[in-house]
Amino acid sequence: MLAEERKEIILKQLYEEGKVLVQDLSASINVSTETIRRDLKELENESLLKRVHGGAVLTKKINGELSVNIRKNIFLDSKKIIASKAIKYIVDGSTIFLDSSTTSIEIAEELFRYNHLKVITNSLLIAEILSKNINIHLILIGGNFNAKNFSFIGYAAQEHLNRYLADICFISSTGVNEMGLLVDSSEDEAIIRRLMIEHSENKYYVLDDTKFYRSSTYVIGNLNQFTGILSNKKLPKELTNSIKPNSSIILDDN
């Protein structure tokens, strides 16, 4: 098994269970404990985990960028719940921004029920899904290709995105911290998401419960900027307290 394949297995288990043990990984992957420890050290150097005695745990602050090939296969049930909520806020004839998150991939899968939509995205995976739908006018934002996210980023992508306005956007991120700030591990993706928010009339933040209290380096915005917040589980009290009193923000988190 290639090193990258091992790392994908390690990260998938880590994100699903919150921790991994060297001995268990060695047995399940059928490699030596020394090989697993080397993999964990390399992943720690990428800021994707924190090594502890006997294994590794997730860090509260994520500075590394997790591959979309891993992200799209974890917490699928949660993402499908969020996608089923998202479609309640879409009407035929809308122009929609979808970011490159794996939750937006699940939302894209739900758009086949509509007769007429215009969708603008920087995600190659979403573009591949929607290219099969003759009822969707698809616009793929071009730019520098991000192989980890299968997305387009950079100055060219920003300039392209600046040409458009949308009725609605769906935005995710690496996490939301205790102060209600949306954060991302990728500066370029954070900029694209900020532009989508700025250029949309209605803005929805979509997050599964693993994003609660997660931090990273680049700030996208805060919860008070959104029309609605969609989650598979109820937001913790600290996060709801960060929303301004008497706010009209929709909390679809039950």
PDB file of C-alpha atoms in Angstrom:
ATOM      1  CA  MET A   1       0.000   0.000   0.000  1.00  0.00           C
ATOM      2  CA  LEU A   2       1.276   3.466  -0.923  1.00  0.00           C
ATOM      3  CA  ALA A   3       2.016   6.018   1.782  1.00  0.00           C
ATOM      4  CA  GLU A   4      -0.730   8.351   0.549  1.00  0.00           C
ATOM      5  CA  GLU A   5      -3.275   5.533   0.729  1.00  0.00           C
ATOM      6  CA  ARG A   6      -2.230   4.784   4.319  1.00  0.00           C
ATOM      7  CA  LYS A   7      -2.528   8.434   5.252  1.00  0.00           C
ATOM      8  CA  GLU A   8      -6.022   8.625   3.807  1.00  0.00           C
ATOM      9  CA  ILE A   9      -7.059   5.635   5.929  1.00  0.00           C
ATOM     10  CA  ILE A  10      -5.475   7.207   9.021  1.00  0.00           C
ATOM     11  CA  LEU A  11      -7.134  10.588   8.511  1.00  0.00           C
ATOM     12  CA  LYS A  12     -10.541   9.104   7.733  1.00  0.00           C
ATOM     13  CA  GLN A  13     -10.477   7.096  10.969  1.00  0.00           C
ATOM     14  CA  LEU A  14      -9.119  10.069  12.901  1.00  0.00           C
ATOM     15  CA  TYR A  15     -11.910  12.390  11.757  1.00  0.00           C
ATOM     16  CA  GLU A  16     -14.591   9.805  12.398  1.00  0.00           C
ATOM     17  CA  GLU A  17     -13.360   8.702  15.825  1.00  0.00           C
ATOM     18  CA  GLY A  18     -11.357  11.687  17.070  1.00  0.00           C
ATOM     19  CA  LYS A  19      -8.228   9.617  17.766  1.00  0.00           C
ATOM     20  CA  VAL A  20      -6.133   6.756  16.367  1.00  0.00           C
ATOM     21  CA  LEU A  21      -3.821   4.230  18.026  1.00  0.00           C
ATOM     22  CA  VAL A  22      -0.557   3.098  16.468  1.00  0.00           C
ATOM     23  CA  GLN A  23      -1.054  -0.559  17.384  1.00  0.00           C
ATOM     24  CA  ASP A  24      -4.590  -0.669  15.957  1.00  0.00           C
ATOM     25  CA  LEU A  25      -3.543   1.030  12.721  1.00  0.00           C
ATOM     26  CA  SER A  26      -0.584  -1.295  12.345  1.00  0.00           C
ATOM     27  CA  ALA A  27      -2.872  -4.315  12.627  1.00  0.00           C
ATOM     28  CA  SER A  28      -5.662  -3.020  10.393  1.00  0.00           C
ATOM     29  CA  ILE A  29      -3.399  -1.706   7.615  1.00  0.00           C
ATOM     30  CA  ASN A  30      -0.927  -4.586   8.016  1.00  0.00           C
ATOM     31  CA  VAL A  31       2.261  -2.526   8.237  1.00  0.00           C
ATOM     32  CA  SER A  32       4.821  -2.067  10.985  1.00  0.00           C
ATOM     33  CA  THR A  33       4.315   0.279  13.918  1.00  0.00           C
ATOM     34  CA  GLU A  34       7.420   2.162  12.749  1.00  0.00           C
ATOM     35  CA  THR A  35       5.709   2.852   9.406  1.00  0.00           C
ATOM     36  CA  ILE A  36       2.581   4.144  11.165  1.00  0.00           C
ATOM     37  CA  ARG A  37       4.631   6.377  13.456  1.00  0.00           C
ATOM     38  CA  ARG A  38       6.427   7.811  10.418  1.00  0.00           C
ATOM     39  CA  ASP A  39       3.080   8.491   8.715  1.00  0.00           C
ATOM     40  CA  LEU A  40       1.769  10.207  11.850  1.00  0.00           C
ATOM     41  CA  LYS A  41       4.873  12.369  12.089  1.00  0.00           C
ATOM     42  CA  GLU A  42       4.504  13.478   8.458  1.00  0.00           C
ATOM     43  CA  LEU A  43       0.812  14.258   8.970  1.00  0.00           C
ATOM     44  CA  GLU A  44       1.656  16.251  12.091  1.00  0.00           C
ATOM     45  CA  ASN A  45       4.190  18.237  10.059  1.00  0.00           C
ATOM     46  CA  GLU A  46       1.297  19.113   7.730  1.00  0.00           C
ATOM     47  CA  SER A  47      -0.697  20.344  10.802  1.00  0.00           C
ATOM     48  CA  LEU A  48      -3.403  17.716  10.245  1.00  0.00           C
ATOM     49  CA  LEU A  49      -3.148  16.020  13.646  1.00  0.00           C
ATOM     50  CA  LYS A  50      -1.345  16.039  16.980  1.00  0.00           C
ATOM     51  CA  ARG A  51       0.725  13.051  18.030  1.00  0.00           C
ATOM     52  CA  VAL A  52       0.238  11.744  21.565  1.00  0.00           C
ATOM     53  CA  HIS A  53       1.627   8.728  23.396  1.00  0.00           C
ATOM     54  CA  GLY A  54       0.514   5.639  21.503  1.00  0.00           C
ATOM     55  CA  GLY A  55      -1.261   7.430  18.656  1.00  0.00           C
ATOM     56  CA  ALA A  56      -2.707  10.772  17.549  1.00  0.00           C
ATOM     57  CA  VAL A  57      -5.696  13.057  18.131  1.00  0.00           C
ATOM     58  CA  LEU A  58      -7.435  15.826  16.242  1.00  0.00           C
ATOM     59  CA  THR A  59      -6.229  19.309  16.975  1.00  0.00           C
ATOM     60  CA  LYS A  60      -8.583  22.130  17.903  1.00  0.00           C
ATOM     61  CA  LYS A  61      -6.802  24.420  15.448  1.00  0.00           C
ATOM     62  CA  ILE A  62      -6.435  23.043  11.926  1.00  0.00           C
ATOM     63  CA  ASN A  63      -3.795  24.638   9.722  1.00  0.00           C
ATOM     64  CA  GLY A  64      -3.346  21.825   7.209  1.00  0.00           C
ATOM     65  CA  GLU A  65      -5.619  21.221   4.246  1.00  0.00           C
ATOM     66  CA  LEU A  66      -7.387  17.864   4.211  1.00  0.00           C
ATOM     67  CA  SER A  67      -7.796  16.325   0.749  1.00  0.00           C
ATOM     68  CA  VAL A  68     -11.287  16.411  -0.758  1.00  0.00           C
ATOM     69  CA  ASN A  69     -10.915  12.686  -1.481  1.00  0.00           C
ATOM     70  CA  ILE A  70     -10.933  12.109   2.264  1.00  0.00           C
ATOM     71  CA  ARG A  71     -13.498  14.762   3.202  1.00  0.00           C
ATOM     72  CA  LYS A  72     -16.105  13.652   0.689  1.00  0.00           C
ATOM     73  CA  ASN A  73     -16.268  10.156   2.226  1.00  0.00           C
ATOM     74  CA  ILE A  74     -16.681  11.088   5.890  1.00  0.00           C
ATOM     75  CA  PHE A  75     -19.769  12.279   7.788  1.00  0.00           C
ATOM     76  CA  LEU A  76     -21.894  11.656   4.710  1.00  0.00           C
ATOM     77  CA  ASP A  77     -25.127  11.210   6.686  1.00  0.00           C
ATOM     78  CA  SER A  78     -24.650  14.603   8.335  1.00  0.00           C
ATOM     79  CA  LYS A  79     -23.972  16.292   5.009  1.00  0.00           C
ATOM     80  CA  LYS A  80     -27.033  14.713   3.415  1.00  0.00           C
ATOM     81  CA  ILE A  81     -29.198  16.015   6.281  1.00  0.00           C
ATOM     82  CA  ILE A  82     -27.825  19.515   5.697  1.00  0.00           C
ATOM     83  CA  ALA A  83     -28.379  19.231   1.930  1.00  0.00           C
ATOM     84  CA  SER A  84     -32.006  18.231   2.500  1.00  0.00           C
ATOM     85  CA  LYS A  85     -32.419  21.409   4.544  1.00  0.00           C
ATOM     86  CA  ALA A  86     -30.681  23.601   1.966  1.00  0.00           C
ATOM     87  CA  ILE A  87     -33.126  22.811  -0.823  1.00  0.00           C
ATOM     88  CA  LYS A  88     -35.982  24.306   1.246  1.00  0.00           C
ATOM     89  CA  TYR A  89     -34.483  27.742   0.587  1.00  0.00           C
ATOM     90  CA  ILE A  90     -34.016  27.351  -3.174  1.00  0.00           C
ATOM     91  CA  VAL A  91     -36.671  28.329  -5.717  1.00  0.00           C
ATOM     92  CA  ASP A  92     -36.678  27.701  -9.451  1.00  0.00           C
ATOM     93  CA  GLY A  93     -35.036  30.459 -11.447  1.00  0.00           C
ATOM     94  CA  SER A  94     -32.436  31.225  -8.766  1.00  0.00           C
ATOM     95  CA  THR A  95     -28.768  31.932  -9.317  1.00  0.00           C
ATOM     96  CA  ILE A  96     -26.706  30.037  -6.745  1.00  0.00           C
ATOM     97  CA  PHE A  97     -23.106  30.160  -5.573  1.00  0.00           C
ATOM     98  CA  LEU A  98     -21.748  26.813  -4.358  1.00  0.00           C
ATOM     99  CA  ASP A  99     -18.310  26.747  -2.766  1.00  0.00           C
ATOM    100  CA  SER A 100     -15.862  23.851  -3.014  1.00  0.00           C
ATOM    101  CA  SER A 101     -16.899  22.183   0.258  1.00  0.00           C
ATOM    102  CA  THR A 102     -18.016  18.561   0.369  1.00  0.00           C
ATOM    103  CA  THR A 103     -21.324  19.683   1.895  1.00  0.00           C
ATOM    104  CA  SER A 104     -21.908  21.735  -1.257  1.00  0.00           C
ATOM    105  CA  ILE A 105     -21.249  18.562  -3.263  1.00  0.00           C
ATOM    106  CA  GLU A 106     -24.207  16.951  -1.473  1.00  0.00           C
ATOM    107  CA  ILE A 107     -26.336  20.054  -2.130  1.00  0.00           C
ATOM    108  CA  ALA A 108     -25.430  19.811  -5.824  1.00  0.00           C
ATOM    109  CA  GLU A 109     -26.732  16.233  -5.867  1.00  0.00           C
ATOM    110  CA  GLU A 110     -30.134  17.546  -4.726  1.00  0.00           C
ATOM    111  CA  LEU A 111     -30.496  20.158  -7.493  1.00  0.00           C
ATOM    112  CA  PHE A 112     -31.779  17.705 -10.089  1.00  0.00           C
ATOM    113  CA  ARG A 113     -35.314  18.236  -8.813  1.00  0.00           C
ATOM    114  CA  TYR A 114     -35.404  21.820 -10.159  1.00  0.00           C
ATOM    115  CA  ASN A 115     -36.448  22.886 -13.662  1.00  0.00           C
ATOM    116  CA  HIS A 116     -34.317  25.991 -14.042  1.00  0.00           C
ATOM    117  CA  LEU A 117     -31.295  27.099 -12.030  1.00  0.00           C
ATOM    118  CA  LYS A 118     -28.064  28.944 -12.669  1.00  0.00           C
ATOM    119  CA  VAL A 119     -25.178  27.599 -10.561  1.00  0.00           C
ATOM    120  CA  ILE A 120     -21.778  29.273 -10.220  1.00  0.00           C
ATOM    121  CA  THR A 121     -19.004  27.287  -8.543  1.00  0.00           C
ATOM    122  CA  ASN A 122     -15.234  26.996  -8.283  1.00  0.00           C
ATOM    123  CA  SER A 123     -15.492  23.237  -7.630  1.00  0.00           C
ATOM    124  CA  LEU A 124     -14.570  20.856 -10.433  1.00  0.00           C
ATOM    125  CA  LEU A 125     -16.375  17.994  -8.660  1.00  0.00           C
ATOM    126  CA  ILE A 126     -19.613  19.993  -8.449  1.00  0.00           C
ATOM    127  CA  ALA A 127     -19.244  21.017 -12.094  1.00  0.00           C
ATOM    128  CA  GLU A 128     -18.926  17.350 -13.083  1.00  0.00           C
ATOM    129  CA  ILE A 129     -22.119  16.501 -11.182  1.00  0.00           C
ATOM    130  CA  LEU A 130     -24.155  19.391 -12.587  1.00  0.00           C
ATOM    131  CA  SER A 131     -22.866  19.015 -16.160  1.00  0.00           C
ATOM    132  CA  LYS A 132     -25.250  16.055 -16.466  1.00  0.00           C
ATOM    133  CA  ASN A 133     -28.288  18.241 -15.745  1.00  0.00           C
ATOM    134  CA  ILE A 134     -29.744  20.013 -18.790  1.00  0.00           C
ATOM    135  CA  ASN A 135     -31.930  22.183 -16.519  1.00  0.00           C
ATOM    136  CA  ILE A 136     -28.935  23.874 -14.913  1.00  0.00           C
ATOM    137  CA  HIS A 137     -26.984  26.705 -16.477  1.00  0.00           C
ATOM    138  CA  LEU A 138     -23.531  25.927 -15.103  1.00  0.00           C
ATOM    139  CA  ILE A 139     -20.737  28.470 -14.728  1.00  0.00           C
ATOM    140  CA  LEU A 140     -17.372  27.112 -13.578  1.00  0.00           C
ATOM    141  CA  ILE A 141     -15.049  29.727 -12.120  1.00  0.00           C
ATOM    142  CA  GLY A 142     -11.571  29.397 -13.626  1.00  0.00           C
ATOM    143  CA  GLY A 143      -8.185  30.024 -12.048  1.00  0.00           C
ATOM    144  CA  ASN A 144      -5.319  28.110 -10.492  1.00  0.00           C
ATOM    145  CA  PHE A 145      -6.206  24.469  -9.865  1.00  0.00           C
ATOM    146  CA  ASN A 146      -6.050  23.291  -6.250  1.00  0.00           C
ATOM    147  CA  ALA A 147      -5.409  19.538  -6.486  1.00  0.00           C
ATOM    148  CA  LYS A 148      -6.329  18.885  -2.829  1.00  0.00           C
ATOM    149  CA  ASN A 149      -9.751  20.515  -3.150  1.00  0.00           C
ATOM    150  CA  PHE A 150     -10.359  19.950  -6.879  1.00  0.00           C
ATOM    151  CA  SER A 151     -11.176  23.652  -6.981  1.00  0.00           C
ATOM    152  CA  PHE A 152     -10.046  26.798  -8.768  1.00  0.00           C
ATOM    153  CA  ILE A 153      -8.513  29.592  -6.724  1.00  0.00           C
ATOM    154  CA  GLY A 154      -6.217  32.602  -6.985  1.00  0.00           C
ATOM    155  CA  TYR A 155      -6.440  36.038  -8.542  1.00  0.00           C
ATOM    156  CA  ALA A 156      -7.964  34.835 -11.824  1.00  0.00           C
ATOM    157  CA  ALA A 157     -10.721  33.000  -9.951  1.00  0.00           C
ATOM    158  CA  GLN A 158     -11.405  36.075  -7.827  1.00  0.00           C
ATOM    159  CA  GLU A 159     -11.633  38.329 -10.891  1.00  0.00           C
ATOM    160  CA  HIS A 160     -13.965  35.845 -12.602  1.00  0.00           C
ATOM    161  CA  LEU A 161     -16.204  35.610  -9.540  1.00  0.00           C
ATOM    162  CA  ASN A 162     -16.414  39.399  -9.268  1.00  0.00           C
ATOM    163  CA  ARG A 163     -18.445  39.446 -12.496  1.00  0.00           C
ATOM    164  CA  TYR A 164     -21.458  37.740 -10.911  1.00  0.00           C
ATOM    165  CA  LEU A 165     -24.242  38.303  -8.419  1.00  0.00           C
ATOM    166  CA  ALA A 166     -26.291  35.475  -6.927  1.00  0.00           C
ATOM    167  CA  ASP A 167     -29.666  35.143  -5.246  1.00  0.00           C
ATOM    168  CA  ILE A 168     -28.274  32.675  -2.744  1.00  0.00           C
ATOM    169  CA  CYS A 169     -24.992  31.128  -1.659  1.00  0.00           C
ATOM    170  CA  PHE A 170     -24.101  28.097   0.419  1.00  0.00           C
ATOM    171  CA  ILE A 171     -20.789  28.417   2.233  1.00  0.00           C
ATOM    172  CA  SER A 172     -18.912  26.056   4.521  1.00  0.00           C
ATOM    173  CA  SER A 173     -15.489  26.342   6.154  1.00  0.00           C
ATOM    174  CA  THR A 174     -12.917  24.491   8.224  1.00  0.00           C
ATOM    175  CA  GLY A 175     -14.833  25.489  11.335  1.00  0.00           C
ATOM    176  CA  VAL A 176     -16.444  28.142  13.511  1.00  0.00           C
ATOM    177  CA  ASN A 177     -14.731  29.202  16.724  1.00  0.00           C
ATOM    178  CA  GLU A 178     -16.203  30.122  20.112  1.00  0.00           C
ATOM    179  CA  MET A 179     -16.658  33.768  19.060  1.00  0.00           C
ATOM    180  CA  GLY A 180     -18.755  32.825  16.031  1.00  0.00           C
ATOM    181  CA  LEU A 181     -15.967  33.526  13.529  1.00  0.00           C
ATOM    182  CA  LEU A 182     -15.889  31.365  10.394  1.00  0.00           C
ATOM    183  CA  VAL A 183     -12.337  30.225   9.738  1.00  0.00           C
ATOM    184  CA  ASP A 184     -10.550  28.354   6.985  1.00  0.00           C
ATOM    185  CA  SER A 185      -7.233  26.559   6.628  1.00  0.00           C
ATOM    186  CA  SER A 186      -6.795  27.852   3.055  1.00  0.00           C
ATOM    187  CA  GLU A 187      -6.299  31.575   2.469  1.00  0.00           C
ATOM    188  CA  ASP A 188      -7.287  31.274  -1.193  1.00  0.00           C
ATOM    189  CA  GLU A 189     -10.502  29.364  -0.443  1.00  0.00           C
ATOM    190  CA  ALA A 190     -11.328  31.864   2.315  1.00  0.00           C
ATOM    191  CA  ILE A 191     -11.109  34.737  -0.187  1.00  0.00           C
ATOM    192  CA  ILE A 192     -13.397  32.936  -2.662  1.00  0.00           C
ATOM    193  CA  ARG A 193     -15.928  32.282   0.099  1.00  0.00           C
ATOM    194  CA  ARG A 194     -15.845  35.905   1.253  1.00  0.00           C
ATOM    195  CA  LEU A 195     -16.558  37.056  -2.300  1.00  0.00           C
ATOM    196  CA  MET A 196     -19.483  34.646  -2.626  1.00  0.00           C
ATOM    197  CA  ILE A 197     -20.958  36.038   0.593  1.00  0.00           C
ATOM    198  CA  GLU A 198     -20.471  39.646  -0.551  1.00  0.00           C
ATOM    199  CA  HIS A 199     -22.073  38.971  -3.944  1.00  0.00           C
ATOM    200  CA  SER A 200     -25.159  37.101  -2.677  1.00  0.00           C
ATOM    201  CA  GLU A 201     -28.517  38.440  -1.553  1.00  0.00           C
ATOM    202  CA  ASN A 202     -29.229  35.459   0.715  1.00  0.00           C
ATOM    203  CA  LYS A 203     -26.349  33.718   2.452  1.00  0.00           C
ATOM    204  CA  TYR A 204     -26.410  30.334   4.177  1.00  0.00           C
ATOM    205  CA  TYR A 205     -23.662  28.841   6.280  1.00  0.00           C
ATOM    206  CA  VAL A 206     -23.697  25.036   6.210  1.00  0.00           C
ATOM    207  CA  LEU A 207     -21.796  23.076   8.852  1.00  0.00           C
ATOM    208  CA  ASP A 208     -21.878  19.636  10.371  1.00  0.00           C
ATOM    209  CA  ASP A 209     -21.333  19.267  14.112  1.00  0.00           C
ATOM    210  CA  THR A 210     -17.623  18.399  13.706  1.00  0.00           C
ATOM    211  CA  LYS A 211     -17.057  22.064  12.744  1.00  0.00           C
ATOM    212  CA  PHE A 212     -18.250  23.383  16.136  1.00  0.00           C
ATOM    213  CA  TYR A 213     -15.415  25.117  18.026  1.00  0.00           C
ATOM    214  CA  ARG A 214     -12.837  24.364  15.332  1.00  0.00           C
ATOM    215  CA  SER A 215     -10.318  27.086  14.571  1.00  0.00           C
ATOM    216  CA  SER A 216      -7.818  27.893  11.847  1.00  0.00           C
ATOM    217  CA  THR A 217      -5.810  30.810  10.471  1.00  0.00           C
ATOM    218  CA  TYR A 218      -7.931  32.656   7.903  1.00  0.00           C
ATOM    219  CA  VAL A 219     -11.150  34.457   8.832  1.00  0.00           C
ATOM    220  CA  ILE A 220     -14.050  34.387   6.375  1.00  0.00           C
ATOM    221  CA  GLY A 221     -16.606  36.299   8.430  1.00  0.00           C
ATOM    222  CA  ASN A 222     -18.994  35.763  11.325  1.00  0.00           C
ATOM    223  CA  LEU A 223     -22.347  34.103  11.925  1.00  0.00           C
ATOM    224  CA  ASN A 224     -24.180  37.447  11.954  1.00  0.00           C
ATOM    225  CA  GLN A 225     -23.517  37.953   8.235  1.00  0.00           C
ATOM    226  CA  PHE A 226     -25.833  35.121   7.228  1.00  0.00           C
ATOM    227  CA  THR A 227     -29.474  34.777   6.310  1.00  0.00           C
ATOM    228  CA  GLY A 228     -29.450  31.294   7.784  1.00  0.00           C
ATOM    229  CA  ILE A 229     -27.294  28.669   9.456  1.00  0.00           C
ATOM    230  CA  LEU A 230     -27.935  25.036   8.544  1.00  0.00           C
ATOM    231  CA  SER A 231     -26.575  22.142  10.589  1.00  0.00           C
ATOM    232  CA  ASN A 232     -27.296  18.495  11.281  1.00  0.00           C
ATOM    233  CA  LYS A 233     -27.235  19.137  15.037  1.00  0.00           C
ATOM    234  CA  LYS A 234     -28.264  21.944  17.343  1.00  0.00           C
ATOM    235  CA  LEU A 235     -25.664  24.672  17.667  1.00  0.00           C
ATOM    236  CA  PRO A 236     -24.031  24.890  21.109  1.00  0.00           C
ATOM    237  CA  LYS A 237     -25.189  27.704  23.376  1.00  0.00           C
ATOM    238  CA  GLU A 238     -21.893  29.603  23.029  1.00  0.00           C
ATOM    239  CA  LEU A 239     -22.369  29.823  19.266  1.00  0.00           C
ATOM    240  CA  THR A 240     -26.012  30.897  19.431  1.00  0.00           C
ATOM    241  CA  ASN A 241     -24.992  33.498  22.023  1.00  0.00           C
ATOM    242  CA  SER A 242     -22.594  34.995  19.472  1.00  0.00           C
ATOM    243  CA  ILE A 243     -25.578  35.847  17.254  1.00  0.00           C
ATOM    244  CA  LYS A 244     -27.007  39.310  17.901  1.00  0.00           C
ATOM    245  CA  PRO A 245     -30.166  39.430  20.062  1.00  0.00           C
ATOM    246  CA  ASN A 246     -33.454  39.702  18.128  1.00  0.00           C
ATOM    247  CA  SER A 247     -31.638  38.624  14.964  1.00  0.00           C
ATOM    248  CA  SER A 248     -33.720  37.432  12.022  1.00  0.00           C
ATOM    249  CA  ILE A 249     -31.131  34.744  11.163  1.00  0.00           C
ATOM    250  CA  ILE A 250     -32.728  31.374  10.426  1.00  0.00           C
ATOM    251  CA  LEU A 251     -31.370  28.598  12.650  1.00  0.00           C
ATOM    252  CA  ASP A 252     -32.196  25.318  10.931  1.00  0.00           C
ATOM    253  CA  ASP A 253     -30.266  23.081  13.312  1.00  0.00           C
ATOM    254  CA  ASN A 254     -32.723  20.596  14.786  1.00  0.00           C
TER     255      ASN A 254
END
